[in-house]
CSV table of C-alpha atoms and ligand atoms in Angstrom, one decimal:
chain,number,residue,atom,x,y,z
V,118,UNK,CA,-12.0,-21.5,17.6
V,119,UNK,CA,-15.0,-21.3,19.9
V,120,UNK,CA,-18.1,-19.2,19.2
V,121,UNK,CA,-17.1,-16.9,22.1
V,122,UNK,CA,-13.6,-16.4,20.8
V,123,UNK,CA,-15.0,-15.5,17.4
V,124,UNK,CA,-17.3,-12.9,19.0
V,125,UNK,CA,-14.4,-11.5,20.9
V,126,UNK,CA,-12.3,-11.1,17.8
V,127,UNK,CA,-15.2,-9.4,16.0
V,128,UNK,CA,-15.7,-7.0,18.9
V,129,UNK,CA,-12.0,-6.1,18.9
V,130,UNK,CA,-12.0,-5.4,15.2
V,131,UNK,CA,-14.8,-3.1,14.3
V,132,UNK,CA,-15.6,-3.6,10.6
V,133,UNK,CA,-15.4,0.2,9.9
V,134,UNK,CA,-11.8,0.4,11.4
V,135,UNK,CA,-10.8,-2.5,9.2
V,136,UNK,CA,-12.3,-1.0,6.1
V,137,UNK,CA,-10.7,2.3,6.7
V,138,UNK,CA,-7.3,0.6,7.2
V,139,UNK,CA,-7.9,-0.7,3.6
V,140,UNK,CA,-8.4,2.9,2.4
V,141,UNK,CA,-12.2,2.6,2.2
V,142,UNK,CA,-14.1,5.8,2.5
V,143,UNK,CA,-17.8,6.4,2.7
V,144,UNK,CA,-19.4,8.5,0.0
V,145,UNK,CA,-22.6,9.2,1.9
V,146,UNK,CA,-24.0,9.1,5.4
V,147,UNK,CA,-27.4,7.5,5.7
V,148,UNK,CA,-29.9,7.3,8.6
V,149,UNK,CA,-29.0,5.4,11.8
V,150,UNK,CA,-25.3,6.0,11.3
V,151,UNK,CA,-25.1,3.8,8.2
V,152,UNK,CA,-22.6,4.6,5.5
V,153,UNK,CA,-22.6,4.0,1.7
V,154,UNK,CA,-19.5,3.9,-0.5
V,155,UNK,CA,-17.8,2.2,-3.4
V,156,UNK,CA,-17.6,-1.6,-3.0
V,157,UNK,CA,-14.0,-2.8,-2.4
V,158,UNK,CA,-15.0,-6.3,-3.6
V,159,UNK,CA,-16.1,-5.6,-7.1
V,160,UNK,CA,-15.5,-2.9,-9.8
V,161,UNK,CA,-18.0,-0.4,-8.5
V,162,UNK,CA,-18.8,3.0,-10.1
V,163,UNK,CA,-21.7,4.2,-8.1
V,164,UNK,CA,-21.7,3.6,-4.3
V,165,UNK,CA,-23.4,0.4,-3.5
V,166,UNK,CA,-21.6,-0.9,-0.5
V,167,UNK,CA,-23.6,-0.4,2.7
V,168,UNK,CA,-21.9,-0.4,6.1
V,169,UNK,CA,-23.6,-0.5,9.4
V,170,UNK,CA,-20.9,0.4,11.9
V,171,UNK,CA,-23.2,-0.2,14.9
V,172,UNK,CA,-23.8,-3.8,13.9
V,173,UNK,CA,-20.3,-4.2,12.2
V,174,UNK,CA,-22.0,-5.6,9.1
V,175,UNK,CA,-21.8,-4.8,5.4
V,176,UNK,CA,-23.9,-5.5,2.3
V,177,UNK,CA,-23.3,-4.7,-1.3
V,178,UNK,CA,-26.2,-4.0,-3.6
V,179,UNK,CA,-24.0,-4.5,-6.6
V,180,UNK,CA,-22.4,-7.9,-6.0
V,181,UNK,CA,-24.9,-9.1,-3.5
V,182,UNK,CA,-22.3,-10.1,-0.9
V,183,UNK,CA,-22.5,-9.2,2.8
V,184,UNK,CA,-21.5,-10.3,6.3
V,185,UNK,CA,-19.2,-9.4,9.1
V,186,UNK,CA,-15.6,-8.4,9.3
V,187,UNK,CA,-14.4,-12.1,9.0
V,188,UNK,CA,-16.5,-12.6,5.8
V,189,UNK,CA,-15.1,-9.3,4.5
V,190,UNK,CA,-11.5,-10.4,5.1
V,191,UNK,CA,-12.3,-13.7,3.3
V,192,UNK,CA,-13.7,-12.0,0.2
V,193,UNK,CA,-11.2,-9.1,0.2
V,194,UNK,CA,-8.1,-11.1,0.5
V,195,UNK,CA,-9.6,-14.1,-1.4
V,196,UNK,CA,-8.7,-16.6,1.4
V,197,UNK,CA,-10.6,-19.2,3.3
V,198,UNK,CA,-12.0,-18.8,6.8
V,199,UNK,CA,-9.0,-20.0,8.8
V,200,UNK,CA,-6.6,-17.7,6.8
V,201,UNK,CA,-9.0,-14.8,7.2
V,202,UNK,CA,-9.0,-15.3,11.0
V,203,UNK,CA,-5.2,-15.5,11.0
V,204,UNK,CA,-4.9,-12.2,9.0
V,205,UNK,CA,-7.3,-10.5,11.4
V,206,UNK,CA,-5.5,-11.7,14.4
V,207,UNK,CA,-2.2,-10.5,13.0
V,208,UNK,CA,-3.8,-7.2,12.0
V,209,UNK,CA,-5.3,-6.7,15.5
V,210,UNK,CA,-1.9,-7.2,17.1
V,211,UNK,CA,0.2,-5.2,14.6
V,212,UNK,CA,-2.0,-2.4,13.3
V,213,UNK,CA,-2.0,-0.1,16.4
V,214,UNK,CA,1.7,-0.6,16.9
V,215,UNK,CA,2.6,0.2,13.2
V,216,UNK,CA,0.3,3.2,13.4
V,217,UNK,CA,2.2,4.6,16.3
V,218,UNK,CA,5.6,3.8,14.8
V,219,UNK,CA,4.7,5.4,11.5
V,220,UNK,CA,3.6,8.5,13.3
V,221,UNK,CA,6.8,8.7,15.3
V,222,UNK,CA,8.9,8.3,12.1
V,223,UNK,CA,6.8,11.1,10.4
V,224,UNK,CA,7.7,13.4,13.3
V,225,UNK,CA,11.4,12.6,12.9
V,226,UNK,CA,11.5,13.5,9.2
V,227,UNK,CA,11.7,17.3,9.5
V,228,UNK,CA,14.1,17.1,12.4
V,229,UNK,CA,16.7,15.4,10.2
V,230,UNK,CA,18.2,17.5,7.4
V,231,UNK,CA,19.9,14.5,5.9
V,232,UNK,CA,16.5,12.8,5.4
V,233,UNK,CA,15.0,15.8,3.7
V,234,UNK,CA,18.1,16.2,1.6
V,235,UNK,CA,17.8,12.6,0.5
V,236,UNK,CA,14.2,13.0,-0.5
V,237,UNK,CA,15.1,16.1,-2.5
V,238,UNK,CA,17.9,14.2,-4.2
V,239,UNK,CA,15.3,11.6,-5.2
V,240,UNK,CA,13.0,14.2,-6.6
V,241,UNK,CA,10.5,14.2,-3.7
V,242,UNK,CA,9.7,17.8,-2.5
V,243,UNK,CA,6.0,18.4,-2.4
V,244,UNK,CA,4.6,18.6,1.2
V,245,UNK,CA,1.3,17.3,-0.2
V,246,UNK,CA,3.0,14.1,-1.5
V,247,UNK,CA,4.9,13.6,1.8
V,248,UNK,CA,1.6,13.8,3.6
V,249,UNK,CA,-0.2,11.6,1.1
V,250,UNK,CA,2.4,8.9,1.4
V,251,UNK,CA,3.0,9.4,5.2
V,252,UNK,CA,6.7,9.5,4.6
V,253,UNK,CA,8.9,9.4,7.7
V,254,UNK,CA,12.4,8.9,8.8
V,255,UNK,CA,14.0,6.3,11.1
V,256,UNK,CA,17.2,7.9,12.5
V,257,UNK,CA,17.9,4.8,14.6
V,258,UNK,CA,18.5,4.5,18.3
V,259,UNK,CA,15.4,6.2,19.5
V,260,UNK,CA,12.3,4.2,18.5
V,261,UNK,CA,12.7,1.5,21.2
V,262,UNK,CA,12.8,3.8,24.2
V,263,UNK,CA,9.9,5.9,22.9
V,264,UNK,CA,7.6,3.1,22.0
V,265,UNK,CA,8.3,1.0,25.2
V,266,UNK,CA,7.2,4.2,27.1
V,267,UNK,CA,3.9,3.9,25.4
V,268,UNK,CA,3.5,0.5,27.0
V,269,UNK,CA,4.5,-1.9,24.2
V,270,UNK,CA,6.7,-4.7,25.7
V,271,UNK,CA,10.0,-5.4,24.1
V,272,UNK,CA,9.1,-8.9,22.9
V,273,UNK,CA,6.2,-7.5,20.9
V,274,UNK,CA,8.6,-5.1,19.2
V,275,UNK,CA,11.0,-7.9,18.5
V,276,UNK,CA,8.2,-10.0,17.1
V,277,UNK,CA,7.2,-7.2,14.8
V,278,UNK,CA,10.8,-6.9,13.6
V,279,UNK,CA,11.0,-3.3,14.7
V,280,UNK,CA,13.8,-4.1,17.2
V,281,UNK,CA,16.6,-6.6,16.6
V,282,UNK,CA,17.3,-9.7,18.8
V,283,UNK,CA,20.1,-7.6,20.4
V,284,UNK,CA,17.6,-4.9,21.3
V,285,UNK,CA,18.5,-2.2,18.7
V,286,UNK,CA,16.2,-0.4,16.4
V,287,UNK,CA,16.0,-2.4,13.2
V,288,UNK,CA,15.5,0.6,10.9
V,289,UNK,CA,18.5,3.0,11.0
V,290,UNK,CA,19.0,5.9,8.6
V,291,UNK,CA,16.0,4.9,6.5
V,292,UNK,CA,13.3,6.8,4.8
V,293,UNK,CA,10.1,5.0,6.0
V,294,UNK,CA,6.9,4.4,4.0
V,295,UNK,CA,4.0,2.9,5.8
V,296,UNK,CA,2.4,0.0,3.9
V,297,UNK,CA,-0.7,-2.1,4.7
V,298,UNK,CA,0.5,-4.2,7.7
V,299,UNK,CA,4.1,-3.5,7.0
V,300,UNK,CA,6.8,-0.7,6.7
V,301,UNK,CA,9.3,-0.2,3.9
V,302,UNK,CA,12.6,1.5,4.8
V,303,UNK,CA,14.9,2.9,2.1
V,304,UNK,CA,18.4,3.3,3.4
V,305,UNK,CA,19.9,6.8,2.8
V,306,UNK,CA,23.4,5.4,3.4
V,307,UNK,CA,25.2,3.5,0.7
V,308,UNK,CA,26.8,1.0,3.2
V,309,UNK,CA,23.5,-0.7,4.2
V,310,UNK,CA,21.2,-2.9,2.0
V,311,UNK,CA,19.0,-0.4,0.2
V,312,UNK,CA,15.6,-2.1,0.8
V,313,UNK,CA,14.1,-3.4,4.0
V,314,UNK,CA,10.7,-4.5,5.0
V,315,UNK,CA,9.4,-5.8,8.3
V,316,UNK,CA,9.0,-9.6,8.3
V,317,UNK,CA,5.7,-10.7,6.9
V,318,UNK,CA,3.8,-10.0,3.7
V,319,UNK,CA,4.6,-6.8,1.8
V,320,UNK,CA,0.8,-6.5,1.3
V,321,UNK,CA,-1.2,-5.7,-1.8
V,322,UNK,CA,-0.6,-3.0,-4.4
V,323,UNK,CA,0.3,0.3,-3.0
V,324,UNK,CA,-2.7,2.6,-2.5
V,325,UNK,CA,-4.9,0.3,-4.5
V,326,UNK,CA,-8.2,1.5,-3.3
V,327,UNK,CA,-7.5,5.0,-4.7
V,328,UNK,CA,-6.8,3.8,-8.2
V,329,UNK,CA,-8.8,0.6,-8.7
V,330,UNK,CA,-12.0,2.3,-9.9
V,331,UNK,CA,-10.3,4.1,-12.8
V,332,UNK,CA,-10.2,2.7,-16.3
V,333,UNK,CA,-6.3,3.1,-16.5
V,334,UNK,CA,-3.6,2.2,-14.0
V,335,UNK,CA,0.1,2.9,-14.2
V,336,UNK,CA,2.1,0.2,-12.5
V,337,UNK,CA,5.7,0.9,-11.3
V,338,UNK,CA,8.3,-1.1,-9.4
V,339,UNK,CA,9.3,1.2,-6.6
V,340,UNK,CA,7.9,3.7,-4.2
V,341,UNK,CA,10.2,6.5,-5.5
V,342,UNK,CA,8.8,5.9,-9.0
V,343,UNK,CA,5.3,6.1,-7.5
V,344,UNK,CA,6.3,9.3,-5.7
V,345,UNK,CA,7.5,11.3,-8.7
V,346,UNK,CA,4.6,10.3,-10.8
V,347,UNK,CA,2.0,11.2,-8.2
V,348,UNK,CA,3.8,14.5,-7.7
V,349,UNK,CA,3.7,15.2,-11.4
V,350,UNK,CA,-0.1,14.7,-11.3
V,351,UNK,CA,-0.4,11.1,-12.4
V,352,UNK,CA,-2.6,10.0,-9.5
V,353,UNK,CA,-3.7,6.7,-11.2
V,354,UNK,CA,-0.4,5.1,-10.2
V,355,UNK,CA,0.3,2.1,-8.1
V,356,UNK,CA,3.4,0.2,-7.1
V,357,UNK,CA,4.2,-3.4,-6.5
V,358,UNK,CA,7.5,-3.0,-4.6
V,359,UNK,CA,9.8,-5.2,-6.6
V,360,UNK,CA,9.2,-6.6,-10.1
V,361,UNK,CA,7.3,-9.7,-9.1
V,362,UNK,CA,3.6,-9.7,-8.2
V,363,UNK,CA,2.4,-11.8,-5.3
V,364,UNK,CA,-0.9,-13.6,-5.6
V,365,UNK,CA,-2.8,-10.9,-3.8
V,366,UNK,CA,-1.5,-8.1,-6.1
V,367,UNK,CA,-2.1,-10.2,-9.2
V,368,UNK,CA,-5.7,-10.8,-8.0
V,369,UNK,CA,-6.1,-7.0,-7.5
V,370,UNK,CA,-4.9,-6.1,-11.0
V,371,UNK,CA,-7.3,-8.7,-12.5
V,372,UNK,CA,-10.4,-7.8,-10.4
V,373,UNK,CA,-12.1,-5.9,-13.2
V,374,UNK,CA,-11.6,-4.6,-16.8
V,375,UNK,CA,-8.9,-2.0,-17.1
V,376,UNK,CA,-5.8,-0.9,-19.0
V,377,UNK,CA,-2.5,-1.4,-17.1
V,378,UNK,CA,0.5,0.6,-18.2
V,379,UNK,CA,3.7,-1.2,-17.1
V,380,UNK,CA,6.3,1.5,-16.4
V,381,UNK,CA,9.1,-0.8,-15.2
V,382,UNK,CA,12.8,0.0,-15.1
V,383,UNK,CA,14.7,0.0,-18.4
V,384,UNK,CA,17.9,-1.3,-16.8
V,385,UNK,CA,20.8,-2.4,-18.9
V,386,UNK,CA,20.5,-6.1,-17.9
V,387,UNK,CA,16.9,-6.1,-19.1
V,388,UNK,CA,15.5,-7.6,-16.0
V,389,UNK,CA,12.8,-5.0,-15.6
V,390,UNK,CA,11.7,-5.4,-19.2
V,391,UNK,CA,11.7,-9.2,-19.0
V,392,UNK,CA,9.5,-9.0,-15.9
V,393,UNK,CA,7.2,-6.6,-17.7
V,394,UNK,CA,6.9,-8.9,-20.7
V,395,UNK,CA,6.1,-12.0,-18.7
V,396,UNK,CA,3.6,-10.0,-16.5
V,397,UNK,CA,2.0,-8.6,-19.7
V,398,UNK,CA,1.3,-12.2,-20.9
V,399,UNK,CA,-0.2,-13.3,-17.6
V,400,UNK,CA,-2.5,-10.2,-17.4
V,401,UNK,CA,-3.6,-10.6,-21.0
V,402,UNK,CA,-4.7,-14.2,-20.2
V,403,UNK,CA,-7.1,-12.6,-17.7
V,404,UNK,CA,-8.5,-10.2,-20.3
V,405,UNK,CA,-6.6,-7.1,-19.0
V,406,UNK,CA,-5.3,-4.6,-21.6
V,407,UNK,CA,-1.6,-4.1,-21.1
V,408,UNK,CA,0.7,-1.5,-22.5
V,409,UNK,CA,4.4,-1.5,-21.9
V,410,UNK,CA,6.0,2.0,-21.4
V,411,UNK,CA,9.4,2.3,-23.0
V,412,UNK,CA,11.6,4.5,-20.9
V,413,UNK,CA,15.0,5.7,-22.2
V,414,UNK,CA,17.6,3.0,-21.6
V,415,UNK,CA,19.1,3.0,-18.1
V,416,UNK,CA,16.1,4.9,-16.6
V,417,UNK,CA,13.2,4.2,-14.3
V,418,UNK,CA,10.4,6.6,-13.8
V,419,UNK,CA,12.2,8.2,-10.9
V,420,UNK,CA,15.4,8.9,-12.7
V,421,UNK,CA,13.4,10.0,-15.8
V,422,UNK,CA,11.8,12.8,-13.8
V,423,UNK,CA,15.0,13.6,-12.0
V,424,UNK,CA,16.8,14.1,-15.3
V,425,UNK,CA,14.4,16.9,-16.3
V,426,UNK,CA,11.6,14.7,-17.7
V,427,UNK,CA,8.3,16.3,-17.1
V,428,UNK,CA,4.6,15.3,-17.0
V,429,UNK,CA,4.1,16.2,-20.7
V,430,UNK,CA,7.0,14.0,-21.8
V,431,UNK,CA,5.8,11.1,-19.6
V,432,UNK,CA,2.3,11.5,-21.1
V,433,UNK,CA,3.9,11.1,-24.5
V,434,UNK,CA,5.6,7.9,-23.4
V,435,UNK,CA,2.2,6.6,-22.2
V,436,UNK,CA,0.6,7.4,-25.5
V,437,UNK,CA,3.4,5.7,-27.4
V,438,UNK,CA,3.3,2.6,-25.2
V,439,UNK,CA,3.0,-0.6,-27.2
V,440,UNK,CA,0.5,-3.3,-26.4
W,288,ZN,ZN1,-19.8,-5.3,-4.4
């Protein structure tokens, strides 16, 4: 890639936009428009990460690292320069589109009683939670026409996986959760496969920036588990979307000292508990404290709260969790 192409890429992706897309928020505004916040690159407790939006540069007084948006992507995703460029290219192309699409699906949610009813049935009712997670609904059959009117060509929608090869909306009758660089759609009908992502990486741990600085993190398998826990006041929860961590998620969990509560499904075939056990071993090797939460058999956190479990009872499960 030429010097000029690199400069162009950097101009198209302001560092601050990219940081904010990773949930970074400034804690203080300094002179000349500079911002100071917690460092997303190390376990930071007092704001030491300085951002100069005008120059699109950062510097951390804690870990001593600094540079431009490409350097940030290298450090943050723990990848080499060419992969960092690839990630930024992909983000530049996809981010504005996914932002529009998630907004469109959010608008649809309250226009479709069946979607709201499904959320209720899964224990999701707080408007604050729905806003926090940006939950939307894909009714199907209306995204393509709306988004092409905004000027996105059909081939871009196909490439992103939002529209099928035959030209139909890919997400139909699905509750939609925006993720970092992806969307997750949960089917509300029993005849379709329940889980669907857009092609590409499912990203890091859900809402990681908001929990990573605390001493304790609750890790769950699914977004509906996340939802009921957050709603019950456990805001130190994150989710891996499945029961296997990708390398990025593993790196995140191990990026500083903390206690991780594994609240995986207690399904009858034992797959959730097996996954929890093997993950516990791998995390301990990295010096992370792990506790395995024992849910009543046949339950996941979502069904636990649905069947009249409350915050106090879940707190007791956390306290009783074995190392
Ligand atoms: Zn730092």
